Each structure stands twice: as structure tokens, then as C-alpha cells.
Amino acid sequence: MASCGGGLREPPNEQAVLNIYEAMRSELSQIYSNITDLEMQVSEHSLVINAIQPLDQSRKCFRMIGGVLVERTVRGAPSCPAQQGRARGGCEEALRDVGEEEERYDGV
């Protein structure tokens, strides 16, 4: 007579628990991978910013945009600090996501 929608539910089997754990681990791994990519972008932008700061503003420089090499001048490359800021912001957001996910997983 037990099974009519009440409060008791069947405990999950070992395979279901393992599947949930693997999904959680995969999700965290993906977030950590995104953090690593964003940290590399921040580092690369810092290198570029430090390299072009002392240069003449009319000097040519090149930038890769979507796999296409684009010619600019040093004066026309002020987007580097803005992009670095966006990458840094994305990294901070991903770190918050990791914290939230870990808290959520601790409750499971």
C-alpha cells in the first residue's frame, strides 16, 4: 500500500549518485577551464599593453580579430585595456560561479 505519492521516496541507487557526481565534477572542470583561459587572456593583454606603451603613437601594430590579422596604429589600439578589463571581470564572475557551485554541491 505504500507508494501513493506521499513523503517517502526511494533512495537513489549507486549508479544514479555516481552520475550526479560526475556531472558536478564535469561542470566544475569546465568552469575552471574557463577561468584558466580568461587568466591567460588577462596576462596576454598585460604583455601587449606594456609593450606598446612606450612606442610612437603613429607606429603600425597588428591585431588578430577572429583569425584575421588587422593592421592598426598604436594610437588605434586603446581597446586592449578595455578587453583586459572584460576578461578580468569574466574571470571574477567565473570564480563566483565556482563558489556558488561548490556551496550547492556541499548541500547535496
PDB file of N, CA and C in Angstrom:
ATOM      1  N   MET A   1       0.800  -1.193   0.000  1.00  0.00           N
ATOM      2  CA  MET A   1       0.000   0.000   0.000  1.00  0.00           C
ATOM      3  C   MET A   1       0.848   1.265   0.000  1.00  0.00           C
ATOM      4  N   ALA A   2       2.112   1.101   0.198  1.00  0.00           N
ATOM      5  CA  ALA A   2       2.981   2.267   0.197  1.00  0.00           C
ATOM      6  C   ALA A   2       3.411   2.585  -1.225  1.00  0.00           C
ATOM      7  N   SER A   3       3.178   3.714  -1.701  1.00  0.00           N
ATOM      8  CA  SER A   3       3.691   4.220  -2.968  1.00  0.00           C
ATOM      9  C   SER A   3       2.794   5.292  -3.542  1.00  0.00           C
ATOM     10  N   CYS A   4       1.776   5.651  -2.909  1.00  0.00           N
ATOM     11  CA  CYS A   4       0.856   6.647  -3.439  1.00  0.00           C
ATOM     12  C   CYS A   4       1.343   8.048  -3.077  1.00  0.00           C
ATOM     13  N   GLY A   5       2.241   8.601  -3.839  1.00  0.00           N
ATOM     14  CA  GLY A   5       2.670   9.974  -3.794  1.00  0.00           C
ATOM     15  C   GLY A   5       3.077  10.579  -2.472  1.00  0.00           C
ATOM     16  N   GLY A   6       3.104   9.946  -1.371  1.00  0.00           N
ATOM     17  CA  GLY A   6       3.349  10.527  -0.055  1.00  0.00           C
ATOM     18  C   GLY A   6       4.736  11.101   0.115  1.00  0.00           C
ATOM     19  N   GLY A   7       5.270  11.016   1.315  1.00  0.00           N
ATOM     20  CA  GLY A   7       6.541  11.632   1.638  1.00  0.00           C
ATOM     21  C   GLY A   7       7.739  10.727   1.464  1.00  0.00           C
ATOM     22  N   LEU A   8       7.562   9.448   1.374  1.00  0.00           N
ATOM     23  CA  LEU A   8       8.702   8.550   1.244  1.00  0.00           C
ATOM     24  C   LEU A   8       9.110   8.421  -0.213  1.00  0.00           C
ATOM     25  N   ARG A   9      10.388   8.548  -0.444  1.00  0.00           N
ATOM     26  CA  ARG A   9      10.863   8.311  -1.794  1.00  0.00           C
ATOM     27  C   ARG A   9      11.995   7.309  -1.747  1.00  0.00           C
ATOM     28  N   GLU A  10      12.136   6.632  -2.816  1.00  0.00           N
ATOM     29  CA  GLU A  10      13.134   5.573  -2.887  1.00  0.00           C
ATOM     30  C   GLU A  10      14.538   6.182  -2.892  1.00  0.00           C
ATOM     31  N   PRO A  11      15.445   5.658  -2.091  1.00  0.00           N
ATOM     32  CA  PRO A  11      16.802   6.206  -2.093  1.00  0.00           C
ATOM     33  C   PRO A  11      17.462   5.951  -3.452  1.00  0.00           C
ATOM     34  N   PRO A  12      18.273   6.902  -3.910  1.00  0.00           N
ATOM     35  CA  PRO A  12      18.912   6.726  -5.215  1.00  0.00           C
ATOM     36  C   PRO A  12      19.905   5.568  -5.178  1.00  0.00           C
ATOM     37  N   ASN A  13      20.004   4.890  -6.292  1.00  0.00           N
ATOM     38  CA  ASN A  13      20.957   3.790  -6.335  1.00  0.00           C
ATOM     39  C   ASN A  13      22.369   4.334  -6.557  1.00  0.00           C
ATOM     40  N   GLU A  14      23.336   3.473  -6.449  1.00  0.00           N
ATOM     41  CA  GLU A  14      24.739   3.873  -6.530  1.00  0.00           C
ATOM     42  C   GLU A  14      25.076   4.499  -7.883  1.00  0.00           C
ATOM     43  N   GLN A  15      24.537   3.956  -8.952  1.00  0.00           N
ATOM     44  CA  GLN A  15      24.827   4.478 -10.293  1.00  0.00           C
ATOM     45  C   GLN A  15      24.269   5.893 -10.468  1.00  0.00           C
ATOM     46  N   ALA A  16      23.087   6.153  -9.929  1.00  0.00           N
ATOM     47  CA  ALA A  16      22.497   7.491 -10.030  1.00  0.00           C
ATOM     48  C   ALA A  16      23.353   8.509  -9.282  1.00  0.00           C
ATOM     49  N   VAL A  17      23.819   8.133  -8.105  1.00  0.00           N
ATOM     50  CA  VAL A  17      24.675   9.024  -7.318  1.00  0.00           C
ATOM     51  C   VAL A  17      25.979   9.285  -8.068  1.00  0.00           C
ATOM     52  N   LEU A  18      26.545   8.247  -8.648  1.00  0.00           N
ATOM     53  CA  LEU A  18      27.786   8.383  -9.403  1.00  0.00           C
ATOM     54  C   LEU A  18      27.591   9.292 -10.617  1.00  0.00           C
ATOM     55  N   ASN A  19      26.467   9.169 -11.303  1.00  0.00           N
ATOM     56  CA  ASN A  19      26.177  10.027 -12.455  1.00  0.00           C
ATOM     57  C   ASN A  19      26.058  11.489 -12.048  1.00  0.00           C
ATOM     58  N   ILE A  20      25.393  11.737 -10.931  1.00  0.00           N
ATOM     59  CA  ILE A  20      25.252  13.108 -10.433  1.00  0.00           C
ATOM     60  C   ILE A  20      26.619  13.678 -10.073  1.00  0.00           C
ATOM     61  N   TYR A  21      27.431  12.884  -9.397  1.00  0.00           N
ATOM     62  CA  TYR A  21      28.771  13.318  -9.003  1.00  0.00           C
ATOM     63  C   TYR A  21      29.618  13.645 -10.232  1.00  0.00           C
ATOM     64  N   GLU A  22      29.579  12.791 -11.247  1.00  0.00           N
ATOM     65  CA  GLU A  22      30.355  13.015 -12.470  1.00  0.00           C
ATOM     66  C   GLU A  22      29.892  14.285 -13.182  1.00  0.00           C
ATOM     67  N   ALA A  23      28.584  14.534 -13.197  1.00  0.00           N
ATOM     68  CA  ALA A  23      28.064  15.751 -13.827  1.00  0.00           C
ATOM     69  C   ALA A  23      28.552  16.989 -13.083  1.00  0.00           C
ATOM     70  N   MET A  24      28.545  16.939 -11.761  1.00  0.00           N
ATOM     71  CA  MET A  24      29.031  18.056 -10.955  1.00  0.00           C
ATOM     72  C   MET A  24      30.516  18.300 -11.216  1.00  0.00           C
ATOM     73  N   ARG A  25      31.274  17.230 -11.223  1.00  0.00           N
ATOM     74  CA  ARG A  25      32.712  17.336 -11.441  1.00  0.00           C
ATOM     75  C   ARG A  25      33.012  17.898 -12.831  1.00  0.00           C
ATOM     76  N   SER A  26      32.259  17.463 -13.810  1.00  0.00           N
ATOM     77  CA  SER A  26      32.442  17.949 -15.175  1.00  0.00           C
ATOM     78  C   SER A  26      32.127  19.441 -15.266  1.00  0.00           C
ATOM     79  N   GLU A  27      31.065  19.860 -14.599  1.00  0.00           N
ATOM     80  CA  GLU A  27      30.676  21.269 -14.615  1.00  0.00           C
ATOM     81  C   GLU A  27      31.752  22.142 -13.971  1.00  0.00           C
ATOM     82  N   LEU A  28      32.271  21.711 -12.823  1.00  0.00           N
ATOM     83  CA  LEU A  28      33.331  22.469 -12.162  1.00  0.00           C
ATOM     84  C   LEU A  28      34.596  22.490 -13.012  1.00  0.00           C
ATOM     85  N   SER A  29      34.902  21.391 -13.646  1.00  0.00           N
ATOM     86  CA  SER A  29      36.082  21.321 -14.505  1.00  0.00           C
ATOM     87  C   SER A  29      35.968  22.309 -15.657  1.00  0.00           C
ATOM     88  N   GLN A  30      34.784  22.425 -16.224  1.00  0.00           N
ATOM     89  CA  GLN A  30      34.563  23.365 -17.317  1.00  0.00           C
ATOM     90  C   GLN A  30      34.724  24.808 -16.829  1.00  0.00           C
ATOM     91  N   ILE A  31      34.217  25.105 -15.656  1.00  0.00           N
ATOM     92  CA  ILE A  31      34.354  26.459 -15.108  1.00  0.00           C
ATOM     93  C   ILE A  31      35.824  26.775 -14.853  1.00  0.00           C
ATOM     94  N   TYR A  32      36.572  25.824 -14.273  1.00  0.00           N
ATOM     95  CA  TYR A  32      37.999  26.040 -14.032  1.00  0.00           C
ATOM     96  C   TYR A  32      38.754  26.239 -15.347  1.00  0.00           C
ATOM     97  N   SER A  33      38.359  25.529 -16.386  1.00  0.00           N
ATOM     98  CA  SER A  33      38.982  25.692 -17.700  1.00  0.00           C
ATOM     99  C   SER A  33      38.731  27.103 -18.232  1.00  0.00           C
ATOM    100  N   ASN A  34      37.511  27.601 -18.064  1.00  0.00           N
ATOM    101  CA  ASN A  34      37.187  28.968 -18.487  1.00  0.00           C
ATOM    102  C   ASN A  34      38.009  29.989 -17.709  1.00  0.00           C
ATOM    103  N   ILE A  35      38.181  29.755 -16.416  1.00  0.00           N
ATOM    104  CA  ILE A  35      38.980  30.662 -15.588  1.00  0.00           C
ATOM    105  C   ILE A  35      40.414  30.702 -16.094  1.00  0.00           C
ATOM    106  N   THR A  36      40.973  29.544 -16.399  1.00  0.00           N
ATOM    107  CA  THR A  36      42.344  29.479 -16.906  1.00  0.00           C
ATOM    108  C   THR A  36      42.474  30.244 -18.216  1.00  0.00           C
ATOM    109  N   ASP A  37      41.527  30.066 -19.125  1.00  0.00           N
ATOM    110  CA  ASP A  37      41.553  30.787 -20.402  1.00  0.00           C
ATOM    111  C   ASP A  37      41.490  32.297 -20.182  1.00  0.00           C
ATOM    112  N   LEU A  38      40.612  32.732 -19.293  1.00  0.00           N
ATOM    113  CA  LEU A  38      40.474  34.163 -19.035  1.00  0.00           C
ATOM    114  C   LEU A  38      41.730  34.736 -18.385  1.00  0.00           C
ATOM    115  N   GLU A  39      42.350  33.986 -17.468  1.00  0.00           N
ATOM    116  CA  GLU A  39      43.588  34.450 -16.843  1.00  0.00           C
ATOM    117  C   GLU A  39      44.701  34.580 -17.878  1.00  0.00           C
ATOM    118  N   MET A  40      44.741  33.661 -18.831  1.00  0.00           N
ATOM    119  CA  MET A  40      45.738  33.754 -19.904  1.00  0.00           C
ATOM    120  C   MET A  40      45.485  34.989 -20.759  1.00  0.00           C
ATOM    121  N   GLN A  41      44.231  35.294 -21.045  1.00  0.00           N
ATOM    122  CA  GLN A  41      43.905  36.487 -21.827  1.00  0.00           C
ATOM    123  C   GLN A  41      44.331  37.752 -21.096  1.00  0.00           C
ATOM    124  N   VAL A  42      44.082  37.811 -19.791  1.00  0.00           N
ATOM    125  CA  VAL A  42      44.476  38.975 -18.996  1.00  0.00           C
ATOM    126  C   VAL A  42      45.991  39.143 -19.056  1.00  0.00           C
ATOM    127  N   SER A  43      46.712  38.049 -18.914  1.00  0.00           N
ATOM    128  CA  SER A  43      48.171  38.090 -18.963  1.00  0.00           C
ATOM    129  C   SER A  43      48.670  38.553 -20.331  1.00  0.00           C
ATOM    130  N   GLU A  44      48.086  38.026 -21.398  1.00  0.00           N
ATOM    131  CA  GLU A  44      48.488  38.424 -22.748  1.00  0.00           C
ATOM    132  C   GLU A  44      48.197  39.902 -23.001  1.00  0.00           C
ATOM    133  N   HIS A  45      47.057  40.382 -22.534  1.00  0.00           N
ATOM    134  CA  HIS A  45      46.737  41.800 -22.706  1.00  0.00           C
ATOM    135  C   HIS A  45      47.730  42.673 -21.937  1.00  0.00           C
ATOM    136  N   SER A  46      48.142  42.233 -20.753  1.00  0.00           N
ATOM    137  CA  SER A  46      49.135  42.992 -19.984  1.00  0.00           C
ATOM    138  C   SER A  46      50.448  43.086 -20.751  1.00  0.00           C
ATOM    139  N   LEU A  47      50.865  41.980 -21.347  1.00  0.00           N
ATOM    140  CA  LEU A  47      52.099  41.990 -22.141  1.00  0.00           C
ATOM    141  C   LEU A  47      51.997  42.980 -23.300  1.00  0.00           C
ATOM    142  N   VAL A  48      50.876  42.967 -23.997  1.00  0.00           N
ATOM    143  CA  VAL A  48      50.689  43.866 -25.138  1.00  0.00           C
ATOM    144  C   VAL A  48      50.668  45.314 -24.673  1.00  0.00           C
ATOM    145  N   ILE A  49      49.932  45.593 -23.625  1.00  0.00           N
ATOM    146  CA  ILE A  49      49.824  46.968 -23.119  1.00  0.00           C
ATOM    147  C   ILE A  49      51.198  47.491 -22.719  1.00  0.00           C
ATOM    148  N   ASN A  50      51.970  46.680 -21.998  1.00  0.00           N
ATOM    149  CA  ASN A  50      53.308  47.097 -21.571  1.00  0.00           C
ATOM    150  C   ASN A  50      54.258  47.254 -22.757  1.00  0.00           C
ATOM    151  N   ALA A  51      54.071  46.454 -23.800  1.00  0.00           N
ATOM    152  CA  ALA A  51      54.956  46.525 -24.963  1.00  0.00           C
ATOM    153  C   ALA A  51      54.679  47.752 -25.824  1.00  0.00           C
ATOM    154  N   ILE A  52      53.421  48.165 -25.960  1.00  0.00           N
ATOM    155  CA  ILE A  52      53.115  49.273 -26.875  1.00  0.00           C
ATOM    156  C   ILE A  52      53.073  50.642 -26.195  1.00  0.00           C
ATOM    157  N   GLN A  53      53.076  50.689 -24.862  1.00  0.00           N
ATOM    158  CA  GLN A  53      53.007  51.983 -24.173  1.00  0.00           C
ATOM    159  C   GLN A  53      54.139  52.934 -24.561  1.00  0.00           C
ATOM    160  N   PRO A  54      55.391  52.484 -24.558  1.00  0.00           N
ATOM    161  CA  PRO A  54      56.468  53.445 -24.846  1.00  0.00           C
ATOM    162  C   PRO A  54      56.646  53.760 -26.337  1.00  0.00           C
ATOM    163  N   LEU A  55      55.894  53.129 -27.210  1.00  0.00           N
ATOM    164  CA  LEU A  55      56.078  53.303 -28.649  1.00  0.00           C
ATOM    165  C   LEU A  55      55.432  54.587 -29.156  1.00  0.00           C
ATOM    166  N   ASP A  56      55.931  55.040 -30.313  1.00  0.00           N
ATOM    167  CA  ASP A  56      55.365  56.193 -31.003  1.00  0.00           C
ATOM    168  C   ASP A  56      53.913  55.878 -31.366  1.00  0.00           C
ATOM    169  N   GLN A  57      53.017  56.819 -31.161  1.00  0.00           N
ATOM    170  CA  GLN A  57      51.587  56.599 -31.377  1.00  0.00           C
ATOM    171  C   GLN A  57      51.225  56.353 -32.839  1.00  0.00           C
ATOM    172  N   SER A  58      52.085  56.768 -33.763  1.00  0.00           N
ATOM    173  CA  SER A  58      51.781  56.563 -35.182  1.00  0.00           C
ATOM    174  C   SER A  58      52.381  55.263 -35.724  1.00  0.00           C
ATOM    175  N   ARG A  59      53.069  54.531 -34.905  1.00  0.00           N
ATOM    176  CA  ARG A  59      53.687  53.272 -35.339  1.00  0.00           C
ATOM    177  C   ARG A  59      52.622  52.215 -35.637  1.00  0.00           C
ATOM    178  N   LYS A  60      52.899  51.398 -36.657  1.00  0.00           N
ATOM    179  CA  LYS A  60      51.975  50.323 -37.018  1.00  0.00           C
ATOM    180  C   LYS A  60      52.012  49.224 -35.967  1.00  0.00           C
ATOM    181  N   CYS A  61      50.860  48.632 -35.752  1.00  0.00           N
ATOM    182  CA  CYS A  61      50.782  47.424 -34.931  1.00  0.00           C
ATOM    183  C   CYS A  61      49.714  46.529 -35.556  1.00  0.00           C
ATOM    184  N   PHE A  62      49.732  45.288 -35.178  1.00  0.00           N
ATOM    185  CA  PHE A  62      48.807  44.322 -35.766  1.00  0.00           C
ATOM    186  C   PHE A  62      48.031  43.631 -34.660  1.00  0.00           C
ATOM    187  N   ARG A  63      46.824  43.236 -35.024  1.00  0.00           N
ATOM    188  CA  ARG A  63      45.954  42.594 -34.042  1.00  0.00           C
ATOM    189  C   ARG A  63      45.180  41.480 -34.726  1.00  0.00           C
ATOM    190  N   MET A  64      45.011  40.376 -33.995  1.00  0.00           N
ATOM    191  CA  MET A  64      44.256  39.247 -34.528  1.00  0.00           C
ATOM    192  C   MET A  64      42.811  39.391 -34.073  1.00  0.00           C
ATOM    193  N   ILE A  65      41.901  39.474 -35.041  1.00  0.00           N
ATOM    194  CA  ILE A  65      40.474  39.573 -34.742  1.00  0.00           C
ATOM    195  C   ILE A  65      39.769  38.441 -35.465  1.00  0.00           C
ATOM    196  N   GLY A  66      39.293  37.484 -34.714  1.00  0.00           N
ATOM    197  CA  GLY A  66      38.565  36.359 -35.300  1.00  0.00           C
ATOM    198  C   GLY A  66      39.369  35.591 -36.333  1.00  0.00           C
ATOM    199  N   GLY A  67      40.660  35.446 -36.114  1.00  0.00           N
ATOM    200  CA  GLY A  67      41.503  34.702 -37.036  1.00  0.00           C
ATOM    201  C   GLY A  67      42.024  35.535 -38.199  1.00  0.00           C
ATOM    202  N   VAL A  68      41.720  36.830 -38.224  1.00  0.00           N
ATOM    203  CA  VAL A  68      42.178  37.719 -39.294  1.00  0.00           C
ATOM    204  C   VAL A  68      43.144  38.737 -38.694  1.00  0.00           C
ATOM    205  N   LEU A  69      44.306  38.895 -39.321  1.00  0.00           N
ATOM    206  CA  LEU A  69      45.295  39.855 -38.856  1.00  0.00           C
ATOM    207  C   LEU A  69      44.931  41.239 -39.391  1.00  0.00           C
ATOM    208  N   VAL A  70      44.761  42.201 -38.479  1.00  0.00           N
ATOM    209  CA  VAL A  70      44.318  43.546 -38.842  1.00  0.00           C
ATOM    210  C   VAL A  70      45.425  44.533 -38.500  1.00  0.00           C
ATOM    211  N   GLU A  71      45.704  45.454 -39.431  1.00  0.00           N
ATOM    212  CA  GLU A  71      46.732  46.468 -39.203  1.00  0.00           C
ATOM    213  C   GLU A  71      46.099  47.693 -38.560  1.00  0.00           C
ATOM    214  N   ARG A  72      46.762  48.199 -37.534  1.00  0.00           N
ATOM    215  CA  ARG A  72      46.320  49.409 -36.835  1.00  0.00           C
ATOM    216  C   ARG A  72      47.547  50.246 -36.500  1.00  0.00           C
ATOM    217  N   THR A  73      47.307  51.352 -35.824  1.00  0.00           N
ATOM    218  CA  THR A  73      48.415  52.110 -35.246  1.00  0.00           C
ATOM    219  C   THR A  73      48.343  51.936 -33.739  1.00  0.00           C
ATOM    220  N   VAL A  74      49.424  52.286 -33.068  1.00  0.00           N
ATOM    221  CA  VAL A  74      49.438  52.185 -31.607  1.00  0.00           C
ATOM    222  C   VAL A  74      48.323  53.052 -31.028  1.00  0.00           C
ATOM    223  N   ARG A  75      48.090  54.214 -31.632  1.00  0.00           N
ATOM    224  CA  ARG A  75      47.020  55.101 -31.173  1.00  0.00           C
ATOM    225  C   ARG A  75      45.657  54.419 -31.310  1.00  0.00           C
ATOM    226  N   GLY A  76      45.488  53.598 -32.326  1.00  0.00           N
ATOM    227  CA  GLY A  76      44.210  52.932 -32.582  1.00  0.00           C
ATOM    228  C   GLY A  76      44.021  51.642 -31.810  1.00  0.00           C
ATOM    229  N   ALA A  77      44.899  51.367 -30.873  1.00  0.00           N
ATOM    230  CA  ALA A  77      44.795  50.116 -30.110  1.00  0.00           C
ATOM    231  C   ALA A  77      44.435  50.341 -28.643  1.00  0.00           C
ATOM    232  N   PRO A  78      43.596  51.323 -28.334  1.00  0.00           N
ATOM    233  CA  PRO A  78      43.251  51.531 -26.926  1.00  0.00           C
ATOM    234  C   PRO A  78      42.257  50.500 -26.397  1.00  0.00           C
ATOM    235  N   SER A  79      41.794  49.615 -27.269  1.00  0.00           N
ATOM    236  CA  SER A  79      40.820  48.624 -26.821  1.00  0.00           C
ATOM    237  C   SER A  79      41.456  47.545 -25.950  1.00  0.00           C
ATOM    238  N   CYS A  80      42.782  47.462 -25.944  1.00  0.00           N
ATOM    239  CA  CYS A  80      43.449  46.433 -25.132  1.00  0.00           C
ATOM    240  C   CYS A  80      43.105  46.544 -23.644  1.00  0.00           C
ATOM    241  N   PRO A  81      43.211  47.726 -23.039  1.00  0.00           N
ATOM    242  CA  PRO A  81      42.838  47.802 -21.618  1.00  0.00           C
ATOM    243  C   PRO A  81      41.368  47.461 -21.366  1.00  0.00           C
ATOM    244  N   ALA A  82      40.497  47.863 -22.293  1.00  0.00           N
ATOM    245  CA  ALA A  82      39.072  47.552 -22.121  1.00  0.00           C
ATOM    246  C   ALA A  82      38.839  46.052 -22.206  1.00  0.00           C
ATOM    247  N   GLN A  83      39.498  45.409 -23.168  1.00  0.00           N
ATOM    248  CA  GLN A  83      39.350  43.960 -23.301  1.00  0.00           C
ATOM    249  C   GLN A  83      39.953  43.239 -22.105  1.00  0.00           C
ATOM    250  N   GLN A  84      41.057  43.764 -21.598  1.00  0.00           N
ATOM    251  CA  GLN A  84      41.666  43.174 -20.411  1.00  0.00           C
ATOM    252  C   GLN A  84      40.702  43.277 -19.231  1.00  0.00           C
ATOM    253  N   GLY A  85      40.037  44.408 -19.104  1.00  0.00           N
ATOM    254  CA  GLY A  85      39.059  44.585 -18.032  1.00  0.00           C
ATOM    255  C   GLY A  85      37.886  43.629 -18.159  1.00  0.00           C
ATOM    256  N   ARG A  86      37.421  43.409 -19.392  1.00  0.00           N
ATOM    257  CA  ARG A  86      36.325  42.460 -19.600  1.00  0.00           C
ATOM    258  C   ARG A  86      36.764  41.040 -19.260  1.00  0.00           C
ATOM    259  N   ALA A  87      37.980  40.681 -19.647  1.00  0.00           N
ATOM    260  CA  ALA A  87      38.487  39.337 -19.336  1.00  0.00           C
ATOM    261  C   ALA A  87      38.632  39.171 -17.829  1.00  0.00           C
ATOM    262  N   ARG A  88      39.124  40.218 -17.160  1.00  0.00           N
ATOM    263  CA  ARG A  88      39.277  40.167 -15.703  1.00  0.00           C
ATOM    264  C   ARG A  88      37.907  40.038 -15.036  1.00  0.00           C
ATOM    265  N   GLY A  89      36.924  40.779 -15.534  1.00  0.00           N
ATOM    266  CA  GLY A  89      35.562  40.692 -15.000  1.00  0.00           C
ATOM    267  C   GLY A  89      34.963  39.312 -15.210  1.00  0.00           C
ATOM    268  N   GLY A  90      35.200  38.734 -16.382  1.00  0.00           N
ATOM    269  CA  GLY A  90      34.722  37.379 -16.657  1.00  0.00           C
ATOM    270  C   GLY A  90      35.362  36.359 -15.741  1.00  0.00           C
ATOM    271  N   CYS A  91      36.631  36.560 -15.441  1.00  0.00           N
ATOM    272  CA  CYS A  91      37.346  35.660 -14.534  1.00  0.00           C
ATOM    273  C   CYS A  91      36.755  35.752 -13.130  1.00  0.00           C
ATOM    274  N   GLU A  92      36.481  36.967 -12.675  1.00  0.00           N
ATOM    275  CA  GLU A  92      35.888  37.147 -11.349  1.00  0.00           C
ATOM    276  C   GLU A  92      34.495  36.522 -11.290  1.00  0.00           C
ATOM    277  N   GLU A  93      33.738  36.679 -12.360  1.00  0.00           N
ATOM    278  CA  GLU A  93      32.399  36.081 -12.414  1.00  0.00           C
ATOM    279  C   GLU A  93      32.485  34.553 -12.373  1.00  0.00           C
ATOM    280  N   ALA A  94      33.433  33.999 -13.099  1.00  0.00           N
ATOM    281  CA  ALA A  94      33.607  32.542 -13.105  1.00  0.00           C
ATOM    282  C   ALA A  94      34.020  32.043 -11.724  1.00  0.00           C
ATOM    283  N   LEU A  95      34.852  32.803 -11.028  1.00  0.00           N
ATOM    284  CA  LEU A  95      35.245  32.413  -9.667  1.00  0.00           C
ATOM    285  C   LEU A  95      34.040  32.434  -8.728  1.00  0.00           C
ATOM    286  N   ARG A  96      33.152  33.414  -8.911  1.00  0.00           N
ATOM    287  CA  ARG A  96      31.925  33.441  -8.107  1.00  0.00           C
ATOM    288  C   ARG A  96      31.068  32.218  -8.422  1.00  0.00           C
ATOM    289  N   ASP A  97      30.984  31.872  -9.713  1.00  0.00           N
ATOM    290  CA  ASP A  97      30.222  30.687 -10.118  1.00  0.00           C
ATOM    291  C   ASP A  97      30.769  29.431  -9.454  1.00  0.00           C
ATOM    292  N   VAL A  98      32.091  29.322  -9.394  1.00  0.00           N
ATOM    293  CA  VAL A  98      32.707  28.153  -8.752  1.00  0.00           C
ATOM    294  C   VAL A  98      32.302  28.099  -7.288  1.00  0.00           C
ATOM    295  N   GLY A  99      32.360  29.241  -6.608  1.00  0.00           N
ATOM    296  CA  GLY A  99      31.967  29.277  -5.199  1.00  0.00           C
ATOM    297  C   GLY A  99      30.521  28.863  -5.003  1.00  0.00           C
ATOM    298  N   GLU A 100      29.641  29.364  -5.871  1.00  0.00           N
ATOM    299  CA  GLU A 100      28.223  29.010  -5.770  1.00  0.00           C
ATOM    300  C   GLU A 100      28.006  27.526  -6.037  1.00  0.00           C
ATOM    301  N   GLU A 101      28.690  27.003  -7.054  1.00  0.00           N
ATOM    302  CA  GLU A 101      28.542  25.581  -7.383  1.00  0.00           C
ATOM    303  C   GLU A 101      29.055  24.705  -6.246  1.00  0.00           C
ATOM    304  N   GLU A 102      30.196  25.082  -5.665  1.00  0.00           N
ATOM    305  CA  GLU A 102      30.740  24.288  -4.561  1.00  0.00           C
ATOM    306  C   GLU A 102      29.803  24.310  -3.359  1.00  0.00           C
ATOM    307  N   GLU A 103      29.204  25.477  -3.077  1.00  0.00           N
ATOM    308  CA  GLU A 103      28.232  25.547  -1.979  1.00  0.00           C
ATOM    309  C   GLU A 103      27.023  24.672  -2.272  1.00  0.00           C
ATOM    310  N   ARG A 104      26.572  24.714  -3.511  1.00  0.00           N
ATOM    311  CA  ARG A 104      25.420  23.904  -3.902  1.00  0.00           C
ATOM    312  C   ARG A 104      25.744  22.420  -3.769  1.00  0.00           C
ATOM    313  N   TYR A 105      26.939  22.039  -4.162  1.00  0.00           N
ATOM    314  CA  TYR A 105      27.331  20.631  -4.106  1.00  0.00           C
ATOM    315  C   TYR A 105      27.534  20.158  -2.672  1.00  0.00           C
ATOM    316  N   ASP A 106      27.969  21.077  -1.801  1.00  0.00           N
ATOM    317  CA  ASP A 106      28.123  20.703  -0.392  1.00  0.00           C
ATOM    318  C   ASP A 106      26.782  20.343   0.225  1.00  0.00           C
ATOM    319  N   GLY A 107      25.719  20.939  -0.283  1.00  0.00           N
ATOM    320  CA  GLY A 107      24.386  20.661   0.237  1.00  0.00           C
ATOM    321  C   GLY A 107      23.806  19.356  -0.250  1.00  0.00           C
ATOM    322  N   VAL A 108      24.434  18.748  -1.238  1.00  0.00           N
ATOM    323  CA  VAL A 108      23.896  17.500  -1.806  1.00  0.00           C
ATOM    324  C   VAL A 108      24.322  16.319  -0.986  1.00  0.00           C
TER     325      VAL A 108
END
